[in-house]
mmCIF file of C-alpha atoms in Angstrom:
data_model
loop_
_atom_site.group_PDB
_atom_site.id
_atom_site.type_symbol
_atom_site.label_atom_id
_atom_site.label_comp_id
_atom_site.label_asym_id
_atom_site.label_seq_id
_atom_site.Cartn_x
_atom_site.Cartn_y
_atom_site.Cartn_z
ATOM 1 C CA UNK A 1 17.281 5.303 120.187
ATOM 2 C CA UNK A 2 15.851 6.946 117.340
ATOM 3 C CA UNK A 3 12.125 7.159 117.371
ATOM 4 C CA UNK A 4 11.444 10.863 116.796
ATOM 5 C CA UNK A 5 8.248 11.318 115.026
ATOM 6 C CA UNK A 6 6.787 7.960 115.372
ATOM 7 C CA UNK A 7 3.037 8.352 115.789
ATOM 8 C CA UNK A 8 1.634 8.350 119.249
ATOM 9 C CA UNK A 9 4.632 6.733 120.775
ATOM 10 C CA UNK A 10 5.590 4.233 121.938
ATOM 11 C CA UNK A 11 3.807 1.712 119.872
ATOM 12 C CA UNK A 12 4.758 -1.833 119.555
ATOM 13 C CA UNK A 13 6.027 -2.466 116.088
ATOM 14 C CA UNK A 14 4.610 -5.612 114.280
ATOM 15 C CA UNK A 15 6.462 -5.495 110.927
ATOM 16 C CA UNK A 16 9.501 -4.047 109.024
ATOM 17 C CA UNK A 17 10.469 -3.705 105.479
ATOM 18 C CA UNK A 18 12.951 -1.497 103.304
ATOM 19 C CA UNK A 19 11.521 -0.171 100.096
ATOM 20 C CA UNK A 20 13.292 -0.168 96.704
ATOM 21 C CA UNK A 21 14.713 3.466 97.260
ATOM 22 C CA UNK A 22 16.156 2.312 100.706
ATOM 23 C CA UNK A 23 13.458 3.928 102.881
ATOM 24 C CA UNK A 24 12.380 2.129 105.914
ATOM 25 C CA UNK A 25 8.911 1.367 106.922
ATOM 26 C CA UNK A 26 7.716 0.215 110.411
ATOM 27 C CA UNK A 27 4.270 -1.108 111.249
ATOM 28 C CA UNK A 28 2.858 -0.551 114.782
ATOM 29 C CA UNK A 29 -0.043 -1.617 116.963
ATOM 30 C CA UNK A 30 -3.059 0.629 116.534
ATOM 31 C CA UNK A 31 -1.097 3.340 114.990
ATOM 32 C CA UNK A 32 -0.455 2.895 111.422
ATOM 33 C CA UNK A 33 2.858 3.012 109.537
ATOM 34 C CA UNK A 34 5.793 5.320 109.949
ATOM 35 C CA UNK A 35 8.608 5.854 107.094
ATOM 36 C CA UNK A 36 12.136 6.909 107.444
ATOM 37 C CA UNK A 37 14.360 8.235 104.616
ATOM 38 C CA UNK A 38 17.538 8.812 106.852
ATOM 39 C CA UNK A 39 18.346 5.475 108.031
ATOM 40 C CA UNK A 40 16.016 5.372 110.900
ATOM 41 C CA UNK A 41 17.335 8.704 112.601
ATOM 42 C CA UNK A 42 13.719 10.291 112.186
ATOM 43 C CA UNK A 43 10.391 8.947 111.405
ATOM 44 C CA UNK A 44 7.148 10.394 109.739
ATOM 45 C CA UNK A 45 3.714 8.709 110.025
ATOM 46 C CA UNK A 46 1.948 7.882 106.867
ATOM 47 C CA UNK A 47 -1.018 10.128 107.256
ATOM 48 C CA UNK A 48 -3.720 8.174 105.348
ATOM 49 C CA UNK A 49 -2.935 4.745 107.117
ATOM 50 C CA UNK A 50 -4.089 5.679 110.751
ATOM 51 C CA UNK A 51 -5.526 3.944 113.993
ATOM 52 C CA UNK A 52 -4.864 0.382 112.450
ATOM 53 C CA UNK A 53 -2.424 -2.448 113.575
ATOM 54 C CA UNK A 54 0.096 -3.279 110.688
ATOM 55 C CA UNK A 55 0.792 -6.854 110.718
ATOM 56 C CA UNK A 56 2.766 -7.567 107.393
ATOM 57 C CA UNK A 57 4.942 -5.111 105.122
ATOM 58 C CA UNK A 58 6.057 -6.500 101.805
ATOM 59 C CA UNK A 59 7.254 -5.354 98.449
ATOM 60 C CA UNK A 60 6.041 -6.875 95.185
ATOM 61 C CA UNK A 61 8.095 -7.700 91.805
ATOM 62 C CA UNK A 62 7.114 -4.118 90.540
ATOM 63 C CA UNK A 63 8.373 -2.262 93.531
ATOM 64 C CA UNK A 64 4.822 -1.636 95.020
ATOM 65 C CA UNK A 65 4.129 -2.088 98.639
ATOM 66 C CA UNK A 66 1.545 -3.951 100.471
ATOM 67 C CA UNK A 67 0.218 -3.665 103.987
ATOM 68 C CA UNK A 68 -1.801 -6.104 105.697
ATOM 69 C CA UNK A 69 -3.526 -4.177 108.550
ATOM 70 C CA UNK A 70 -6.559 -4.311 110.936
ATOM 71 C CA UNK A 71 -8.256 -2.067 108.648
ATOM 72 C CA UNK A 72 -7.771 -4.004 105.481
ATOM 73 C CA UNK A 73 -5.185 -4.343 102.561
ATOM 74 C CA UNK A 74 -3.311 -1.247 101.482
ATOM 75 C CA UNK A 75 -1.085 -0.673 98.457
ATOM 76 C CA UNK A 76 1.435 2.124 97.691
ATOM 77 C CA UNK A 77 2.929 2.966 94.146
ATOM 78 C CA UNK A 78 5.068 5.743 95.397
ATOM 79 C CA UNK A 79 7.443 4.480 97.624
ATOM 80 C CA UNK A 80 5.134 4.476 100.762
ATOM 81 C CA UNK A 81 4.331 8.251 100.467
ATOM 82 C CA UNK A 82 0.742 7.656 100.077
ATOM 83 C CA UNK A 83 -1.370 4.510 100.422
ATOM 84 C CA UNK A 84 -4.700 3.210 98.673
ATOM 85 C CA UNK A 85 -7.083 0.771 100.628
ATOM 86 C CA UNK A 86 -7.649 -2.049 98.325
ATOM 87 C CA UNK A 87 -10.362 -3.727 100.809
ATOM 88 C CA UNK A 88 -11.465 -3.314 104.413
ATOM 89 C CA UNK A 89 -11.154 -7.068 105.457
ATOM 90 C CA UNK A 90 -8.769 -7.295 108.440
ATOM 91 C CA UNK A 91 -5.583 -8.991 107.451
ATOM 92 C CA UNK A 92 -2.522 -10.313 109.439
ATOM 93 C CA UNK A 93 -0.597 -11.526 106.293
ATOM 94 C CA UNK A 94 -0.046 -10.985 102.595
ATOM 95 C CA UNK A 95 2.461 -12.202 100.138
ATOM 96 C CA UNK A 96 4.358 -10.118 97.709
ATOM 97 C CA UNK A 97 2.150 -11.162 94.813
ATOM 98 C CA UNK A 98 -0.963 -10.089 96.721
ATOM 99 C CA UNK A 99 -2.122 -13.584 97.828
ATOM 100 C CA UNK A 100 -4.028 -13.380 101.022
ATOM 101 C CA UNK A 101 -5.328 -16.211 102.973
ATOM 102 C CA UNK A 102 -8.568 -18.320 102.906
ATOM 103 C CA UNK A 103 -11.624 -15.874 103.437
ATOM 104 C CA UNK A 104 -13.122 -18.704 105.638
ATOM 105 C CA UNK A 105 -10.516 -18.233 108.383
ATOM 106 C CA UNK A 106 -8.366 -15.497 109.973
ATOM 107 C CA UNK A 107 -4.895 -16.125 108.503
ATOM 108 C CA UNK A 108 -1.799 -15.661 110.714
ATOM 109 C CA UNK A 109 0.974 -16.654 108.438
ATOM 110 C CA UNK A 110 1.363 -17.324 104.812
ATOM 111 C CA UNK A 111 4.243 -19.198 102.934
ATOM 112 C CA UNK A 112 5.312 -19.500 99.546
ATOM 113 C CA UNK A 113 6.607 -23.088 99.071
ATOM 114 C CA UNK A 114 9.243 -24.034 96.544
ATOM 115 C CA UNK A 115 6.695 -25.887 94.375
ATOM 116 C CA UNK A 116 4.633 -22.502 93.909
ATOM 117 C CA UNK A 117 1.941 -23.750 96.336
ATOM 118 C CA UNK A 118 0.863 -21.353 99.086
ATOM 119 C CA UNK A 119 0.462 -22.377 102.674
ATOM 120 C CA UNK A 120 -1.632 -20.577 105.347
ATOM 121 C CA UNK A 121 -1.602 -20.744 109.012
ATOM 122 C CA UNK A 122 -4.915 -19.811 110.553
ATOM 123 C CA UNK A 123 -6.418 -18.687 113.815
ATOM 124 C CA UNK A 124 -8.261 -21.876 115.155
ATOM 125 C CA UNK A 125 -8.964 -23.545 111.571
ATOM 126 C CA UNK A 126 -5.649 -25.198 111.028
ATOM 127 C CA UNK A 127 -3.526 -25.230 107.811
ATOM 128 C CA UNK A 128 -4.643 -24.518 104.232
ATOM 129 C CA UNK A 129 -2.958 -24.703 100.990
ATOM 130 C CA UNK A 130 -3.742 -22.985 97.602
ATOM 131 C CA UNK A 131 -2.210 -24.122 94.128
ATOM 132 C CA UNK A 132 -3.192 -21.634 91.711
ATOM 133 C CA UNK A 133 -7.003 -21.819 92.687
ATOM 134 C CA UNK A 134 -9.040 -21.625 95.767
ATOM 135 C CA UNK A 135 -8.019 -22.460 99.303
ATOM 136 C CA UNK A 136 -8.694 -25.800 100.866
ATOM 137 C CA UNK A 137 -7.905 -27.107 104.588
ATOM 138 C CA UNK A 138 -5.310 -29.973 104.540
ATOM 139 C CA UNK A 139 -4.966 -30.460 108.355
ATOM 140 C CA UNK A 140 -5.047 -29.625 111.999
ATOM 141 C CA UNK A 141 -8.594 -28.361 111.670
ATOM 142 C CA UNK A 142 -9.030 -26.788 114.985
ATOM 143 C CA UNK A 143 -5.300 -25.556 115.754
ATOM 144 C CA UNK A 144 -4.163 -22.200 115.971
ATOM 145 C CA UNK A 145 -0.956 -21.634 113.759
ATOM 146 C CA UNK A 146 1.684 -19.060 114.558
ATOM 147 C CA UNK A 147 4.466 -19.963 112.177
ATOM 148 C CA UNK A 148 5.154 -21.995 109.201
ATOM 149 C CA UNK A 149 8.599 -23.122 107.418
ATOM 150 C CA UNK A 150 9.774 -25.256 104.789
ATOM 151 C CA UNK A 151 12.907 -27.401 105.492
ATOM 152 C CA UNK A 152 15.918 -28.342 103.091
ATOM 153 C CA UNK A 153 14.267 -31.619 102.459
ATOM 154 C CA UNK A 154 11.048 -30.238 101.631
ATOM 155 C CA UNK A 155 9.295 -31.105 104.904
ATOM 156 C CA UNK A 156 6.593 -28.709 106.197
ATOM 157 C CA UNK A 157 6.855 -27.427 109.855
ATOM 158 C CA UNK A 158 3.945 -25.606 111.789
ATOM 159 C CA UNK A 159 4.301 -23.842 115.017
ATOM 160 C CA UNK A 160 1.343 -23.576 116.949
ATOM 161 C CA UNK A 161 -0.444 -22.094 120.021
ATOM 162 C CA UNK A 162 -0.614 -24.867 122.782
ATOM 163 C CA UNK A 163 0.331 -28.015 120.349
ATOM 164 C CA UNK A 164 4.053 -27.394 119.715
ATOM 165 C CA UNK A 165 5.393 -28.235 116.386
ATOM 166 C CA UNK A 166 3.488 -30.320 113.730
ATOM 167 C CA UNK A 167 5.371 -31.748 110.640
ATOM 168 C CA UNK A 168 4.386 -32.934 107.165
ATOM 169 C CA UNK A 169 6.611 -35.225 105.035
ATOM 170 C CA UNK A 170 4.118 -35.664 102.155
ATOM 171 C CA UNK A 171 3.416 -31.949 101.174
ATOM 172 C CA UNK A 172 1.042 -31.393 103.877
ATOM 173 C CA UNK A 173 -1.538 -34.156 103.318
ATOM 174 C CA UNK A 174 -0.920 -35.468 106.729
ATOM 175 C CA UNK A 175 0.307 -33.705 109.844
ATOM 176 C CA UNK A 176 2.122 -35.291 112.979
ATOM 177 C CA UNK A 177 3.538 -34.170 116.238
ATOM 178 C CA UNK A 178 7.280 -33.291 115.898
ATOM 179 C CA UNK A 179 7.976 -31.638 119.023
ATOM 180 C CA UNK A 180 10.189 -34.041 121.198
ATOM 181 C CA UNK A 181 12.539 -31.980 123.407
ATOM 182 C CA UNK A 182 10.496 -28.678 123.118
ATOM 183 C CA UNK A 183 10.419 -26.907 126.484
ATOM 184 C CA UNK A 184 7.043 -25.385 125.614
ATOM 185 C CA UNK A 185 4.037 -25.937 123.372
ATOM 186 C CA UNK A 186 3.597 -22.269 122.310
ATOM 187 C CA UNK A 187 5.845 -21.897 119.283
ATOM 188 C CA UNK A 188 5.760 -18.274 118.078
ATOM 189 C CA UNK A 189 8.587 -18.449 115.309
ATOM 190 C CA UNK A 190 10.608 -20.990 113.197
ATOM 191 C CA UNK A 191 13.811 -20.064 111.475
ATOM 192 C CA UNK A 192 15.998 -22.130 109.265
ATOM 193 C CA UNK A 193 19.760 -21.386 109.674
ATOM 194 C CA UNK A 194 22.309 -21.326 106.835
ATOM 195 C CA UNK A 195 23.797 -24.587 108.302
ATOM 196 C CA UNK A 196 20.478 -26.478 107.752
ATOM 197 C CA UNK A 197 19.513 -26.513 111.534
ATOM 198 C CA UNK A 198 16.261 -25.106 112.750
ATOM 199 C CA UNK A 199 15.448 -22.747 115.622
ATOM 200 C CA UNK A 200 12.178 -22.584 117.374
ATOM 201 C CA UNK A 201 11.249 -19.469 119.523
ATOM 202 C CA UNK A 202 8.835 -20.732 122.214
ATOM 203 C CA UNK A 203 7.159 -19.505 125.371
ATOM 204 C CA UNK A 204 10.109 -20.505 127.315
ATOM 205 C CA UNK A 205 13.170 -19.815 125.185
ATOM 206 C CA UNK A 206 14.817 -21.196 121.958
ATOM 207 C CA UNK A 207 15.381 -24.864 120.970
ATOM 208 C CA UNK A 208 17.278 -26.252 117.988
ATOM 209 C CA UNK A 209 16.863 -28.995 115.549
ATOM 210 C CA UNK A 210 19.508 -30.822 113.675
ATOM 211 C CA UNK A 211 17.502 -33.464 112.280
ATOM 212 C CA UNK A 212 15.243 -31.638 109.907
ATOM 213 C CA UNK A 213 12.841 -30.630 112.650
ATOM 214 C CA UNK A 214 12.001 -33.963 113.924
ATOM 215 C CA UNK A 215 13.212 -33.452 117.460
ATOM 216 C CA UNK A 216 14.686 -30.537 119.346
ATOM 217 C CA UNK A 217 17.360 -29.751 121.862
ATOM 218 C CA UNK A 218 18.055 -26.954 124.321
ATOM 219 C CA UNK A 219 19.463 -24.027 122.679
ATOM 220 C CA UNK A 220 20.708 -20.717 124.231
ATOM 221 C CA UNK A 221 20.347 -21.449 127.884
ATOM 222 C CA UNK A 222 20.563 -17.599 128.600
ATOM 223 C CA UNK A 223 17.058 -17.025 126.982
ATOM 224 C CA UNK A 224 15.380 -19.742 128.995
ATOM 225 C CA UNK A 225 12.210 -18.607 130.189
ATOM 226 C CA UNK A 226 12.026 -15.714 127.758
ATOM 227 C CA UNK A 227 9.063 -15.772 125.240
ATOM 228 C CA UNK A 228 10.570 -15.440 121.828
ATOM 229 C CA UNK A 229 8.890 -13.746 119.183
ATOM 230 C CA UNK A 230 11.314 -13.302 116.196
ATOM 231 C CA UNK A 231 14.562 -15.079 115.157
ATOM 232 C CA UNK A 232 16.847 -13.724 112.345
ATOM 233 C CA UNK A 233 20.152 -15.062 111.425
ATOM 234 C CA UNK A 234 22.817 -12.168 110.911
ATOM 235 C CA UNK A 235 25.634 -12.091 108.132
ATOM 236 C CA UNK A 236 28.222 -13.392 110.674
ATOM 237 C CA UNK A 237 26.114 -16.247 111.842
ATOM 238 C CA UNK A 238 24.937 -14.771 115.035
ATOM 239 C CA UNK A 239 21.322 -14.715 115.828
ATOM 240 C CA UNK A 240 18.991 -11.788 116.780
ATOM 241 C CA UNK A 241 16.154 -12.951 119.125
ATOM 242 C CA UNK A 242 13.411 -10.586 119.911
ATOM 243 C CA UNK A 243 11.633 -11.222 123.364
ATOM 244 C CA UNK A 244 9.439 -9.711 126.005
ATOM 245 C CA UNK A 245 12.452 -8.539 127.666
ATOM 246 C CA UNK A 246 14.861 -7.041 125.223
ATOM 247 C CA UNK A 247 16.557 -8.127 121.949
ATOM 248 C CA UNK A 248 19.435 -10.765 122.456
ATOM 249 C CA UNK A 249 22.371 -11.297 120.121
ATOM 250 C CA UNK A 250 24.509 -14.420 120.158
ATOM 251 C CA UNK A 251 24.904 -17.995 119.011
ATOM 252 C CA UNK A 252 25.187 -21.306 120.791
ATOM 253 C CA UNK A 253 25.733 -20.713 124.515
ATOM 254 C CA UNK A 254 27.111 -17.014 124.062
ATOM 255 C CA UNK A 255 24.403 -14.336 124.265
ATOM 256 C CA UNK A 256 24.099 -10.781 125.394
ATOM 257 C CA UNK A 257 21.109 -8.531 125.837
ATOM 258 C CA UNK A 258 21.041 -5.443 123.638
ATOM 259 C CA UNK A 259 19.860 -2.568 125.595
ATOM 260 C CA UNK A 260 19.643 0.697 123.612
ATOM 261 C CA UNK A 261 17.271 2.388 125.736
ATOM 262 C CA UNK A 262 14.170 0.988 124.161
ATOM 263 C CA UNK A 263 10.901 1.951 125.834
ATOM 264 C CA UNK A 264 9.098 -0.645 125.903
ATOM 265 C CA UNK A 265 11.696 -3.187 125.623
ATOM 266 C CA UNK A 266 9.820 -5.920 123.932
ATOM 267 C CA UNK A 267 11.214 -6.799 120.639
ATOM 268 C CA UNK A 268 8.423 -7.895 118.083
ATOM 269 C CA UNK A 269 10.519 -7.976 114.988
ATOM 270 C CA UNK A 270 13.827 -7.170 113.622
ATOM 271 C CA UNK A 271 15.154 -6.070 110.186
ATOM 272 C CA UNK A 272 18.956 -6.246 108.657
ATOM 273 C CA UNK A 273 19.146 -3.035 106.492
ATOM 274 C CA UNK A 274 21.129 -3.151 103.230
ATOM 275 C CA UNK A 275 24.186 -1.627 104.859
ATOM 276 C CA UNK A 276 24.128 -4.213 107.609
ATOM 277 C CA UNK A 277 22.404 -2.192 110.149
ATOM 278 C CA UNK A 278 20.221 -3.869 112.528
ATOM 279 C CA UNK A 279 16.784 -2.483 113.741
ATOM 280 C CA UNK A 280 14.456 -3.539 116.249
#
């Protein structure tokens, strides 16, 4: 395990990214951002982003970095060496172009759609959309939305807290339950795979849809009962799944827990580096 120099350890990391120069950034719970320039062997806290939870890290088209945190939105123009706070409004999510969610709601997730619109999933105020202007609510008015996805067909999926998966086939105008076969109504993450199937990480394992998110079937029985927070497809087609108990790697019905000595062993997010390295 390489966590030397991580501030106040052991924090729970909420976000990963790799900068244009190849530096690694990790965002933690309450303890800001740490940076590594040696492939994750050592880490240095970013001094002026302290005592905040870092929920999203992203890189814009110009190479600047954005961090959505409990202490507002931050920006770095020098490869994450120093940061300037743009505002103090707590933020869970931000897109690479600086787009944030609606000010009328706490935004958990943002998704850039292929048609240029932005979709937002919120904490108790449903789903919102923006199309070059202001935000407007478009459905599920009282729902807590944990995850968003756009399928190959253009359908929109929303993973919720307590209401399973909802689906829209008309660009978000209407939403209907689409959770037949799910083992749990808490859907923390959605991931579309290269073969077009979709995985849902729930409070009781992983489910798979092969019909564009309409119905779901059991997947990865080794993960049954585990709360899954992150899913990432690797170059070889295997899946990295982050849970309360370790990170798991596998596909179909062949999985193994990865136990590199992580303390604690909850895996909140995963990242594949440019050289194929896997970080958790």
